[in-house]
Amino acid sequence: MLLIVIAFMGGLFTVLSPCILPVVPFVFARSDRPFATDRLPLLLGLAGAFALVTGLGAAGLSGAAQLSQYGRWISLALFALFGAALLFPSIATRLARPLSALAERFVTHSQDQRTTRRIGAAVLLGAATGLLWAPCAGPVLGLILTGAALHGATWQTGAALAAYALGAACSLAVVSVLGKRSLDLLKRSFSIGEGLRRALGALVLLTVAAIALGVDTQILAHVPGAPTNRIESQLVGLLESNDTVQKARPASHIMRVSLTASNADALPVQGRLPSLDGATTWLNSAPLSRDGLRGKVVVVNFWTYSCINCLRTLPYLKTWADRYRDDGLVVVGVHTPEFGFEHDTGNVRRALGDLKIHYPVAVDNDYRIWQAFGNQYWPAFYIVDAQGRIRYQHFGEGNYGEAERAIQQLLADNGRAMPADNPKPVLAGGAQAPADPSDIGSDETYVGYRQAQGFASPQPVQSGIAAVYTLPTQLAVNSWALAGQWNVGGEFAEPTAQHGRIAYRFHARDLHLVLAPAADDKPVRFRITLDGAPPGAAHGEDVASDGTGTVTSARLYQLVRQRGTVDDRTFEIEFLDPGAKVFSFTFG
């Protein structure tokens, strides 16, 4: 229930986002109509269309993206007719007849056919507005869509999307009320009713042209960000601090601790170790079972090998596995994939070798262990005592000292003598080095259309087909764009010709990119720049100082590691060969 309430509030706050601007002219143009029979049906149509199409996409149904794209063009044509009707009164009646007839087919039993036609026309215009509205994918909407992607379409997902859309409709209702008052004032003060109606028609037509040509996207890339994401993050924080909704919260990568359900002094019993029988296979070990681990202290770590937050926890897990192995500690990695390539056991086995992981790893491709734990996070770890009881759990990075003290306490309770002095600190380098949380102004950004946000190319995304994109003249911070010929899929984008480029304006010490080679595993060469120049000393471990590198396997690549002052920088990567798959940016 809390998720639905927060989704509604997140929708309310979208009125503060620049991305709401393209649909405002359509709502404002109806401000002079009665609320109950015109404006309210329009807003309900907007909410319903958005929730339906977004829900179909979140459920991963075939053709959802194409339906949305076709719907946008139909909507643009409908609004072009609407704008023309406002601008040219002589043809308004003629243009309205087909719309009225269509409305009557939806509602045929009303006693007042005139009211019926008005309501039906308003609902259709509202549905068209919903198809044109592409809200900023902030933390709240991202929360809903990520959960749907991981767990499938559920009634909770549908209810949350509907609540989000309804919240946005309510905020637009306020815009409509203010618009009506403004129009009434102008009419009374200047007697310009007819001229004002024509001006609104011209505004609608200009907006239609801007959306059709992708000009709205380019303009919004230069609009300073609103406080919406910060407000939504605070709303999401309510979920993180509320234990009652913990198991309903969609999975996410967590850089900092989001919920610590216990502390090393108390270590209350928090449940029993679930079954590990859901693993599709085991690596580095024969299959382990709950009964077979009785008598051992166990750390169960949920991770996925391309997750930067998971990678930064590995030095601690590997150290604990080696440091306390002889005292009865067993570290078990549960590899639960996010991207398609992480379902490949061969890729996981290669990653274990590259990352020098020697403790047992359960491959959880079917999410059965994940679901048995009710887990919702990458990374997450659960510490289990010798009696098979969960005594400590932690989600995200951080609090490693507290977790190690919990391990020591449970080993001591099991009869093992623990050293009195503090253990040596854990050292890590490369992508596994700790992040610099004090100076990270950029968040994880997906490139596939299902979860993409911040896209700023002038052209709208053509999902699932090869299309040509260009870079805008300027990128706002946390905006990114494509250049060249690309095929944008639901999970990744792929350059279909040589010299495809991506540019990203970011603020962080480190920049990583999850990449995979071409479909035939053929390596793909690339070159990066920072502010138009080779990275030099700011290069990451997977790129040379001149900016050159090669995609050889599907994994996370560290491309930027700044050594000096962190400032807003423009990153650009050019793929010298076609076929690379680009999944997501992460920062540190």
Coordinates of C-alpha atoms in Angstrom, one line a residue:
M1 CA 0.0 0.0 0.0
L2 CA 2.9 2.4 0.8
L3 CA 4.4 1.9 -2.6
I4 CA 1.1 2.9 -4.2
V5 CA 0.8 6.0 -2.1
I6 CA 4.4 7.0 -2.9
A7 CA 3.8 6.3 -6.6
F8 CA 0.8 8.7 -6.5
M9 CA 3.0 11.4 -4.8
G10 CA 5.7 10.8 -7.3
G11 CA 3.2 11.5 -10.1
L12 CA 2.1 14.6 -8.3
F13 CA 5.6 16.0 -8.3
T14 CA 6.1 15.5 -12.1
V15 CA 4.5 18.9 -12.6
L16 CA 7.8 20.3 -11.3
S17 CA 9.8 18.4 -14.0
P18 CA 10.8 20.0 -17.3
C19 CA 9.6 16.9 -19.1
I20 CA 6.0 17.7 -18.3
L21 CA 6.2 20.8 -20.6
P22 CA 5.4 19.1 -24.0
V23 CA 1.9 18.1 -22.8
V24 CA 1.0 21.3 -21.0
P25 CA -0.2 23.1 -24.2
F26 CA -2.7 20.3 -24.9
V27 CA -4.1 20.5 -21.4
F28 CA -4.1 24.3 -21.4
A29 CA -5.9 24.4 -24.7
R30 CA -8.9 22.7 -23.1
S31 CA -8.9 25.0 -20.0
D32 CA -11.9 27.0 -21.2
R33 CA -14.1 23.8 -21.2
P34 CA -16.3 22.6 -18.3
F35 CA -14.4 20.5 -15.8
A36 CA -16.7 17.6 -15.4
T37 CA -17.5 16.9 -19.0
D38 CA -14.3 18.0 -20.7
R39 CA -11.2 18.5 -18.6
L40 CA -11.8 15.6 -16.1
P41 CA -12.4 13.0 -18.9
L42 CA -9.3 14.4 -20.7
L43 CA -7.1 13.9 -17.6
L44 CA -8.6 10.4 -16.9
G45 CA -7.9 9.4 -20.5
L46 CA -4.3 10.7 -20.1
A47 CA -3.8 8.6 -17.0
G48 CA -5.4 5.5 -18.4
A49 CA -3.4 5.6 -21.7
F50 CA -0.1 6.2 -20.0
A51 CA -0.7 3.4 -17.4
L52 CA -1.8 0.9 -20.1
V53 CA 1.0 1.5 -22.5
T54 CA 3.7 1.7 -19.8
G55 CA 2.3 -1.4 -18.1
L56 CA 2.5 -3.3 -21.4
G57 CA 6.1 -2.3 -21.8
A58 CA 7.0 -3.1 -18.2
A59 CA 5.5 -6.6 -18.7
G60 CA 7.8 -7.1 -21.7
L61 CA 4.9 -7.9 -24.0
S62 CA 5.8 -8.3 -27.7
G63 CA 4.9 -5.2 -29.7
A64 CA 4.5 -2.9 -26.8
A65 CA 7.2 -0.5 -28.0
Q66 CA 5.8 -0.5 -31.5
L67 CA 2.3 0.1 -30.2
S68 CA 3.6 3.1 -28.2
Q69 CA 5.5 4.5 -31.2
Y70 CA 2.5 4.1 -33.6
G71 CA 0.2 5.6 -30.9
R72 CA 2.4 8.7 -30.7
W73 CA 2.1 9.4 -34.5
I74 CA -1.7 8.8 -34.4
S75 CA -1.9 11.2 -31.4
L76 CA 0.2 13.8 -33.2
A77 CA -2.2 13.6 -36.2
L78 CA -5.2 13.9 -33.8
F79 CA -3.8 17.0 -32.1
A80 CA -2.9 18.5 -35.5
L81 CA -6.6 18.3 -36.3
F82 CA -7.4 19.7 -32.9
G83 CA -5.0 22.7 -33.4
A84 CA -6.3 23.3 -36.8
A85 CA -9.9 23.4 -35.5
L86 CA -8.9 26.1 -32.9
L87 CA -7.0 28.1 -35.5
F88 CA -9.5 27.9 -38.3
P89 CA -13.1 28.1 -37.0
S90 CA -14.5 27.6 -40.5
I91 CA -13.4 24.0 -40.6
A92 CA -13.8 23.2 -36.9
T93 CA -17.3 21.7 -37.3
R94 CA -16.2 19.5 -40.2
L95 CA -13.2 18.2 -38.3
A96 CA -15.2 17.5 -35.2
R97 CA -17.7 15.2 -36.8
P98 CA -15.5 12.1 -37.2
L99 CA -14.3 12.6 -33.6
S100 CA -17.8 12.9 -32.3
A101 CA -19.0 9.8 -34.2
L102 CA -16.1 7.8 -32.8
A103 CA -16.9 9.0 -29.3
E104 CA -20.5 7.8 -29.7
R105 CA -19.3 4.3 -30.5
F106 CA -17.8 4.1 -27.1
V107 CA -20.8 5.5 -25.2
T108 CA -24.1 4.9 -27.0
H109 CA -26.6 4.7 -24.2
S110 CA -26.4 8.2 -22.7
Q111 CA -29.6 10.2 -22.7
D112 CA -27.7 13.4 -23.5
Q113 CA -25.9 12.6 -26.7
R114 CA -24.2 16.0 -26.8
T115 CA -22.7 15.4 -23.4
T116 CA -21.7 11.9 -24.5
R117 CA -19.9 13.3 -27.5
R118 CA -18.1 15.9 -25.4
I119 CA -17.0 13.3 -22.9
G120 CA -15.9 10.8 -25.5
A121 CA -13.9 13.4 -27.4
A122 CA -12.2 14.6 -24.2
V123 CA -11.3 11.0 -23.3
L124 CA -9.8 10.4 -26.7
L125 CA -7.8 13.6 -26.6
G126 CA -6.7 12.6 -23.1
A127 CA -5.6 9.2 -24.3
A128 CA -3.7 10.8 -27.1
T129 CA -2.0 13.1 -24.6
G130 CA -1.0 10.1 -22.5
L131 CA 0.7 8.5 -25.5
L132 CA 2.7 11.7 -26.1
W133 CA 3.7 12.0 -22.5
A134 CA 7.1 10.5 -21.7
P135 CA 7.7 11.5 -18.0
C136 CA 11.1 11.8 -16.5
A137 CA 12.0 8.3 -15.3
G138 CA 12.9 9.4 -11.8
P139 CA 13.4 7.2 -8.7
V140 CA 9.8 6.4 -8.1
L141 CA 8.9 5.4 -11.7
G142 CA 12.3 3.6 -12.0
L143 CA 11.4 1.7 -8.8
I144 CA 8.1 0.5 -10.4
L145 CA 9.5 -0.4 -13.8
T146 CA 12.6 -2.2 -12.3
G147 CA 10.3 -4.3 -10.1
A148 CA 8.2 -5.3 -13.1
A149 CA 11.2 -6.2 -15.2
L150 CA 12.5 -8.5 -12.4
H151 CA 9.3 -10.1 -11.1
G152 CA 6.9 -9.7 -14.0
A153 CA 3.7 -7.8 -14.2
T154 CA 1.6 -8.0 -11.0
W155 CA -1.4 -6.2 -9.7
Q156 CA 0.9 -4.2 -7.5
T157 CA 2.8 -3.0 -10.6
G158 CA -0.4 -2.1 -12.4
A159 CA -1.8 -0.3 -9.3
A160 CA 1.4 1.6 -8.8
L161 CA 1.6 2.7 -12.4
A162 CA -2.1 3.8 -12.3
A163 CA -1.4 5.7 -9.1
Y164 CA 1.6 7.4 -10.6
A165 CA -0.4 8.4 -13.7
L166 CA -3.3 9.6 -11.5
G167 CA -1.0 11.7 -9.5
A168 CA 0.3 13.4 -12.6
A169 CA -3.3 13.9 -13.8
C170 CA -4.1 15.6 -10.5
S171 CA -1.2 18.0 -10.9
L172 CA -2.2 18.8 -14.4
A173 CA -5.7 19.4 -13.2
V174 CA -4.2 22.2 -11.1
V175 CA -2.6 23.5 -14.3
S176 CA -5.9 23.4 -16.0
V177 CA -7.7 25.3 -13.2
L178 CA -5.0 28.0 -13.3
G179 CA -5.3 28.1 -17.1
K180 CA -9.0 28.6 -17.0
R181 CA -8.7 31.5 -14.5
S182 CA -6.0 33.1 -16.6
L183 CA -8.1 32.7 -19.8
D184 CA -11.2 34.1 -18.1
L185 CA -9.2 37.1 -16.8
L186 CA -7.8 37.8 -20.3
K187 CA -11.2 37.6 -21.9
R188 CA -12.8 40.0 -19.4
S189 CA -9.9 42.5 -19.4
F190 CA -9.1 42.6 -23.1
S191 CA -12.0 41.1 -24.9
I192 CA -9.7 38.9 -27.0
G193 CA -11.5 35.6 -26.8
E194 CA -11.4 34.8 -30.5
G195 CA -7.8 35.8 -30.9
L196 CA -6.8 33.9 -27.8
R197 CA -8.5 30.7 -29.1
R198 CA -6.5 31.1 -32.4
A199 CA -3.3 31.6 -30.4
L200 CA -3.9 28.4 -28.5
G201 CA -4.5 26.6 -31.8
A202 CA -1.2 27.9 -33.1
L203 CA 0.6 26.8 -29.9
V204 CA -0.9 23.3 -30.2
L205 CA 0.3 23.0 -33.8
L206 CA 3.8 24.3 -32.9
T207 CA 4.0 21.7 -30.1
V208 CA 2.9 19.0 -32.5
A209 CA 5.7 20.0 -34.9
A210 CA 8.2 20.2 -32.1
I211 CA 7.4 16.7 -30.9
A212 CA 7.3 15.2 -34.4
L213 CA 10.8 16.7 -35.2
G214 CA 12.3 15.8 -31.8
V215 CA 12.9 19.5 -31.0
D216 CA 11.2 19.1 -27.6
T217 CA 13.8 16.5 -26.5
Q218 CA 16.7 18.8 -27.7
I219 CA 15.3 21.8 -25.8
L220 CA 14.6 19.9 -22.6
A221 CA 18.3 18.7 -22.6
H222 CA 19.2 22.3 -21.9
V223 CA 16.6 23.1 -19.3
P224 CA 18.1 23.1 -15.8
G225 CA 17.0 20.1 -13.7
A226 CA 14.1 20.6 -11.3
P227 CA 14.1 19.3 -7.7
T228 CA 11.8 16.4 -8.6
N229 CA 14.4 13.6 -8.4
R230 CA 15.5 14.8 -5.0
I231 CA 12.0 14.8 -3.7
E232 CA 11.3 11.4 -5.2
S233 CA 14.5 10.0 -3.7
Q234 CA 13.2 11.1 -0.3
L235 CA 9.9 9.3 -1.0
V236 CA 11.8 6.2 -1.9
G237 CA 13.7 6.5 1.3
L238 CA 10.4 6.0 3.1
L239 CA 10.3 2.6 1.6
E240 CA 13.9 1.8 2.5
S241 CA 13.3 2.7 6.2
N242 CA 10.0 0.8 6.5
D243 CA 10.5 -2.9 7.3
T244 CA 6.9 -3.7 6.4
V245 CA 7.5 -3.0 2.7
Q246 CA 11.0 -4.4 2.5
K247 CA 10.0 -7.6 0.6
A248 CA 7.8 -5.7 -1.9
R249 CA 10.5 -3.3 -2.9
P250 CA 11.9 -3.8 -6.4
A251 CA 15.6 -4.7 -6.8
S252 CA 18.2 -2.0 -7.2
H253 CA 21.9 -1.5 -7.1
I254 CA 22.7 0.2 -3.8
M255 CA 25.9 2.2 -3.4
R256 CA 25.4 3.1 0.2
V257 CA 23.7 1.1 2.9
S258 CA 20.0 1.4 2.5
L259 CA 18.8 -0.8 5.4
T260 CA 20.7 -2.5 8.2
A261 CA 18.2 -4.6 10.1
S262 CA 20.5 -5.3 13.1
N263 CA 23.7 -4.4 14.7
A264 CA 26.7 -6.3 15.9
D265 CA 25.8 -5.8 19.6
A266 CA 22.4 -7.4 19.5
L267 CA 22.2 -9.8 16.5
P268 CA 18.6 -10.8 17.0
V269 CA 17.2 -13.9 15.2
Q270 CA 15.7 -12.7 11.9
G271 CA 14.5 -15.9 10.4
R272 CA 16.0 -19.2 9.2
L273 CA 18.2 -19.9 6.3
P274 CA 16.0 -20.7 3.2
S275 CA 16.7 -23.6 0.9
L276 CA 19.5 -23.3 -1.6
D277 CA 18.0 -26.0 -3.8
G278 CA 16.9 -23.5 -6.4
A279 CA 20.3 -23.0 -8.0
T280 CA 20.5 -24.1 -11.6
T281 CA 24.2 -25.1 -11.1
W282 CA 27.1 -24.5 -8.6
L283 CA 30.5 -23.2 -9.4
N284 CA 33.7 -23.7 -7.3
S285 CA 31.9 -26.3 -5.3
A286 CA 29.6 -29.3 -5.3
P287 CA 26.0 -28.3 -4.5
L288 CA 25.5 -27.0 -1.0
S289 CA 22.4 -27.5 1.1
R290 CA 20.9 -25.9 4.2
D291 CA 21.3 -29.1 6.2
G292 CA 24.9 -29.6 5.0
L293 CA 25.8 -26.1 6.2
R294 CA 24.5 -26.7 9.7
G295 CA 27.4 -26.1 12.2
K296 CA 29.0 -23.5 10.0
V297 CA 28.7 -19.7 10.1
V298 CA 27.5 -18.7 6.6
V299 CA 27.6 -15.5 4.7
V300 CA 25.2 -15.5 1.7
N301 CA 25.9 -12.8 -0.8
F302 CA 23.5 -11.9 -3.6
W303 CA 25.4 -10.3 -6.5
T304 CA 25.7 -10.1 -10.3
Y305 CA 29.1 -9.7 -11.9
S306 CA 28.5 -6.6 -14.0
C307 CA 27.1 -4.6 -11.0
I308 CA 29.7 -2.0 -9.9
N309 CA 28.3 -1.9 -6.3
C310 CA 28.6 -5.7 -6.1
L311 CA 32.2 -5.6 -7.4
R312 CA 33.2 -3.2 -4.7
T313 CA 32.0 -5.6 -2.0
L314 CA 34.1 -8.5 -3.3
P315 CA 37.4 -7.6 -1.7
Y316 CA 35.7 -7.8 1.7
L317 CA 33.9 -11.1 1.0
K318 CA 37.1 -12.7 -0.4
T319 CA 39.1 -11.5 2.6
W320 CA 36.5 -12.9 5.1
A321 CA 36.4 -16.2 3.2
D322 CA 40.2 -16.6 3.5
R323 CA 40.6 -15.0 7.0
Y324 CA 38.0 -17.2 8.8
R325 CA 37.8 -20.4 6.7
D326 CA 39.7 -22.4 9.3
D327 CA 37.3 -21.1 12.0
G328 CA 34.2 -22.4 10.3
L329 CA 33.1 -19.6 8.0
V330 CA 31.6 -20.4 4.6
V331 CA 31.0 -17.6 2.1
V332 CA 28.3 -18.5 -0.5
G333 CA 27.8 -16.2 -3.5
V334 CA 24.4 -16.3 -5.1
H335 CA 24.7 -15.0 -8.7
T336 CA 21.3 -13.7 -9.7
P337 CA 21.5 -12.1 -13.1
E338 CA 20.2 -8.7 -14.2
F339 CA 21.2 -8.6 -17.9
G340 CA 20.7 -11.4 -20.5
F341 CA 24.4 -12.1 -20.9
E342 CA 24.7 -12.8 -17.1
H343 CA 22.4 -15.9 -17.6
D344 CA 25.3 -17.5 -19.5
T345 CA 27.0 -19.8 -17.1
G346 CA 30.2 -19.7 -19.2
N347 CA 30.3 -15.9 -18.7
V348 CA 29.8 -16.3 -15.0
R349 CA 32.6 -18.9 -14.8
R350 CA 34.9 -16.6 -16.7
A351 CA 34.1 -13.7 -14.4
L352 CA 34.9 -15.8 -11.3
G353 CA 38.3 -16.5 -12.8
D354 CA 38.9 -12.9 -13.7
L355 CA 37.8 -11.7 -10.3
K356 CA 39.7 -14.4 -8.4
I357 CA 36.7 -15.7 -6.6
H358 CA 37.3 -19.2 -5.1
Y359 CA 34.4 -19.6 -2.7
P360 CA 31.2 -21.5 -3.7
V361 CA 28.8 -19.7 -6.1
A362 CA 25.2 -20.7 -6.7
V363 CA 24.0 -19.7 -10.2
D364 CA 20.4 -18.5 -9.6
N365 CA 19.2 -18.0 -13.1
D366 CA 15.6 -18.7 -12.2
Y367 CA 15.6 -16.3 -9.2
R368 CA 14.4 -19.2 -7.0
I369 CA 17.0 -18.5 -4.2
W370 CA 16.4 -14.8 -4.6
Q371 CA 12.7 -15.3 -4.0
A372 CA 13.2 -17.8 -1.2
F373 CA 15.1 -15.1 0.7
G374 CA 12.6 -12.4 -0.3
N375 CA 15.7 -10.4 -1.4
Q376 CA 15.3 -7.2 -3.3
Y377 CA 18.9 -5.8 -3.6
W378 CA 22.2 -6.1 -5.4
P379 CA 24.4 -6.4 -3.4
A380 CA 23.0 -8.0 -0.3
F381 CA 24.4 -10.3 2.3
Y382 CA 22.9 -12.4 5.1
I383 CA 25.0 -13.8 7.9
V384 CA 23.7 -17.1 9.3
D385 CA 24.7 -18.7 12.6
A386 CA 25.7 -22.4 13.2
Q387 CA 22.1 -23.3 14.0
G388 CA 20.9 -22.0 10.6
R389 CA 19.4 -18.8 11.8
I390 CA 19.8 -15.5 10.0
R391 CA 21.3 -13.1 12.6
Y392 CA 22.5 -10.1 10.4
Q393 CA 21.5 -8.7 7.0
H394 CA 22.9 -5.8 5.1
F395 CA 22.0 -4.2 1.8
G396 CA 24.3 -2.2 -0.3
E397 CA 27.9 -1.2 0.2
G398 CA 29.4 -0.1 3.5
N399 CA 29.3 -1.1 7.1
Y400 CA 32.0 -3.8 6.5
G401 CA 33.4 -3.4 10.0
E402 CA 30.1 -4.0 11.6
A403 CA 29.5 -7.1 9.4
E404 CA 32.9 -8.5 10.3
R405 CA 32.2 -8.0 14.0
A406 CA 29.0 -10.0 13.5
I407 CA 30.9 -12.8 11.8
Q408 CA 33.4 -12.8 14.7
Q409 CA 30.7 -12.9 17.3
L410 CA 28.9 -15.8 15.7
L411 CA 32.1 -17.7 15.3
A412 CA 32.9 -17.1 19.0
D413 CA 29.4 -18.3 19.9
N414 CA 30.2 -21.5 18.0
G415 CA 33.3 -22.1 20.1
R416 CA 36.0 -20.4 18.0
A417 CA 38.5 -18.0 19.7
M418 CA 38.6 -14.7 17.9
P419 CA 41.6 -12.3 18.0
A420 CA 41.3 -9.4 20.3
D421 CA 43.0 -6.8 18.0
N422 CA 41.3 -5.3 15.0
P423 CA 41.9 -7.2 11.7
K424 CA 44.0 -5.6 9.0
P425 CA 42.1 -3.3 6.6
V426 CA 41.0 -4.6 3.3
L427 CA 42.7 -3.0 0.3
A428 CA 41.2 -2.9 -3.2
G429 CA 42.1 -1.3 -6.5
G430 CA 40.7 -0.7 -10.0
A431 CA 36.9 -1.0 -10.3
Q432 CA 36.8 -2.7 -6.9
A433 CA 38.2 0.3 -5.1
P434 CA 35.8 2.1 -2.8
A435 CA 33.7 4.8 -4.4
D436 CA 34.0 8.5 -3.6
P437 CA 30.4 9.1 -2.3
S438 CA 31.0 12.7 -1.3
D439 CA 31.3 13.8 -5.0
I440 CA 29.0 11.6 -7.0
G441 CA 26.4 13.7 -8.9
S442 CA 25.5 11.1 -11.5
D443 CA 23.3 7.9 -11.1
E444 CA 23.2 4.6 -12.9
T445 CA 21.8 5.2 -16.3
Y446 CA 20.4 2.5 -18.6
V447 CA 20.7 2.7 -22.4
G448 CA 18.0 0.3 -23.4
Y449 CA 14.6 2.0 -24.0
R450 CA 12.8 0.0 -21.2
Q451 CA 14.6 1.9 -18.4
A452 CA 16.4 4.7 -20.2
Q453 CA 16.3 8.3 -18.9
G454 CA 18.2 11.5 -19.7
F455 CA 18.3 10.8 -23.5
A456 CA 19.0 14.1 -25.3
S457 CA 19.5 13.3 -29.0
P458 CA 17.2 15.5 -31.2
Q459 CA 15.7 12.4 -32.7
P460 CA 13.2 10.3 -30.8
V461 CA 14.2 6.7 -30.1
Q462 CA 13.2 4.3 -32.8
S463 CA 13.0 1.1 -30.8
G464 CA 14.1 -2.2 -32.3
I465 CA 15.2 -0.8 -35.7
A466 CA 18.3 0.8 -37.0
A467 CA 18.1 4.6 -37.1
V468 CA 20.4 7.6 -37.3
Y469 CA 20.9 9.9 -34.3
T470 CA 22.9 13.1 -33.7
L471 CA 24.4 14.8 -30.7
P472 CA 22.8 18.0 -29.5
T473 CA 24.9 21.2 -29.5
Q474 CA 25.2 21.0 -25.7
L475 CA 24.5 18.4 -23.1
A476 CA 23.1 19.1 -19.6
V477 CA 24.6 17.2 -16.7
N478 CA 23.3 13.7 -16.5
S479 CA 22.1 13.8 -20.1
W480 CA 23.4 11.5 -22.8
A481 CA 22.9 11.1 -26.6
L482 CA 23.7 8.9 -29.5
A483 CA 25.4 9.8 -32.8
G484 CA 25.6 7.6 -35.9
Q485 CA 23.5 4.6 -36.8
W486 CA 22.1 2.6 -33.8
N487 CA 19.6 0.0 -33.0
V488 CA 18.1 0.7 -29.5
G489 CA 16.6 -2.4 -27.9
G490 CA 14.9 -2.9 -24.6
E491 CA 18.0 -3.9 -22.7
F492 CA 20.9 -2.4 -24.7
A493 CA 21.7 -0.2 -27.7
E494 CA 24.0 -1.4 -30.5
P495 CA 25.8 0.6 -33.2
T496 CA 25.0 -1.0 -36.6
A497 CA 27.8 0.8 -38.4
Q498 CA 31.3 2.0 -37.7
H499 CA 32.0 5.1 -35.7
G500 CA 28.8 5.0 -33.6
R501 CA 29.2 7.3 -30.6
I502 CA 27.7 8.0 -27.2
A503 CA 28.2 11.2 -25.2
Y504 CA 27.4 11.6 -21.5
R505 CA 27.7 14.7 -19.4
F506 CA 28.5 13.4 -15.9
H507 CA 29.9 14.4 -12.4
A508 CA 31.8 11.7 -10.6
R509 CA 35.3 10.4 -10.1
D510 CA 34.8 7.2 -12.0
L511 CA 32.7 6.3 -15.0
H512 CA 32.0 2.7 -16.0
L513 CA 30.1 1.2 -18.9
V514 CA 28.6 -2.3 -19.1
L515 CA 29.5 -3.6 -22.6
A516 CA 29.4 -6.8 -24.6
P517 CA 31.2 -7.6 -27.9
A518 CA 29.4 -8.3 -31.2
A519 CA 27.0 -11.3 -31.5
D520 CA 29.8 -13.6 -32.8
D521 CA 32.0 -12.6 -29.9
K522 CA 34.2 -10.6 -32.2
P523 CA 36.1 -7.9 -30.3
V524 CA 35.1 -4.3 -30.9
R525 CA 37.6 -1.5 -30.7
F526 CA 36.7 1.8 -29.2
R527 CA 38.2 5.2 -28.3
I528 CA 37.1 7.6 -25.5
T529 CA 37.6 11.3 -24.9
L530 CA 37.0 13.6 -21.9
D531 CA 35.9 17.1 -22.9
G532 CA 37.1 16.3 -26.5
A533 CA 40.6 15.2 -25.5
P534 CA 42.2 11.8 -24.7
P535 CA 41.8 11.0 -21.0
G536 CA 45.5 10.9 -20.2
A537 CA 46.0 10.3 -16.4
A538 CA 42.2 10.1 -16.0
H539 CA 41.9 6.8 -17.9
G540 CA 40.3 3.8 -16.2
E541 CA 41.9 0.4 -15.9
D542 CA 40.2 -0.9 -19.1
V543 CA 41.4 1.9 -21.4
A544 CA 44.9 3.3 -22.3
S545 CA 45.9 6.9 -21.7
D546 CA 45.3 7.7 -25.3
G547 CA 41.7 6.6 -24.9
T548 CA 41.9 3.3 -26.9
G549 CA 40.4 0.0 -25.7
T550 CA 38.7 -3.2 -26.9
V551 CA 35.5 -4.9 -25.8
T552 CA 36.4 -8.5 -25.5
S553 CA 33.8 -10.0 -23.2
A554 CA 30.4 -9.1 -21.7
R555 CA 31.2 -7.2 -18.4
L556 CA 31.7 -3.9 -16.7
Y557 CA 34.5 -1.7 -18.1
Q558 CA 36.1 1.0 -16.0
L559 CA 36.8 3.8 -18.6
V560 CA 37.4 6.9 -16.4
R561 CA 39.2 7.2 -13.0
Q562 CA 40.0 10.9 -12.3
R563 CA 43.0 11.6 -10.1
G564 CA 42.4 15.3 -9.4
T565 CA 39.5 17.6 -8.9
V566 CA 36.1 16.2 -9.8
D567 CA 34.0 18.5 -12.0
D568 CA 31.3 18.2 -14.7
R569 CA 32.9 16.4 -17.7
T570 CA 31.7 15.4 -21.1
F571 CA 32.5 11.7 -21.8
E572 CA 32.4 10.4 -25.3
I573 CA 33.0 6.9 -26.6
E574 CA 33.3 6.0 -30.3
F575 CA 33.1 2.4 -31.4
L576 CA 35.4 1.9 -34.3
D577 CA 33.7 -1.4 -35.3
P578 CA 29.9 -2.2 -35.3
G579 CA 28.1 -4.6 -33.1
A580 CA 29.0 -3.7 -29.5
K581 CA 26.2 -3.9 -27.0
V582 CA 25.9 -1.0 -24.6
F583 CA 23.9 -1.7 -21.4
S584 CA 24.3 0.9 -18.7
F585 CA 26.5 3.6 -17.2
T586 CA 27.5 3.5 -13.5
F587 CA 29.6 5.9 -11.5
G588 CA 31.9 5.9 -8.4

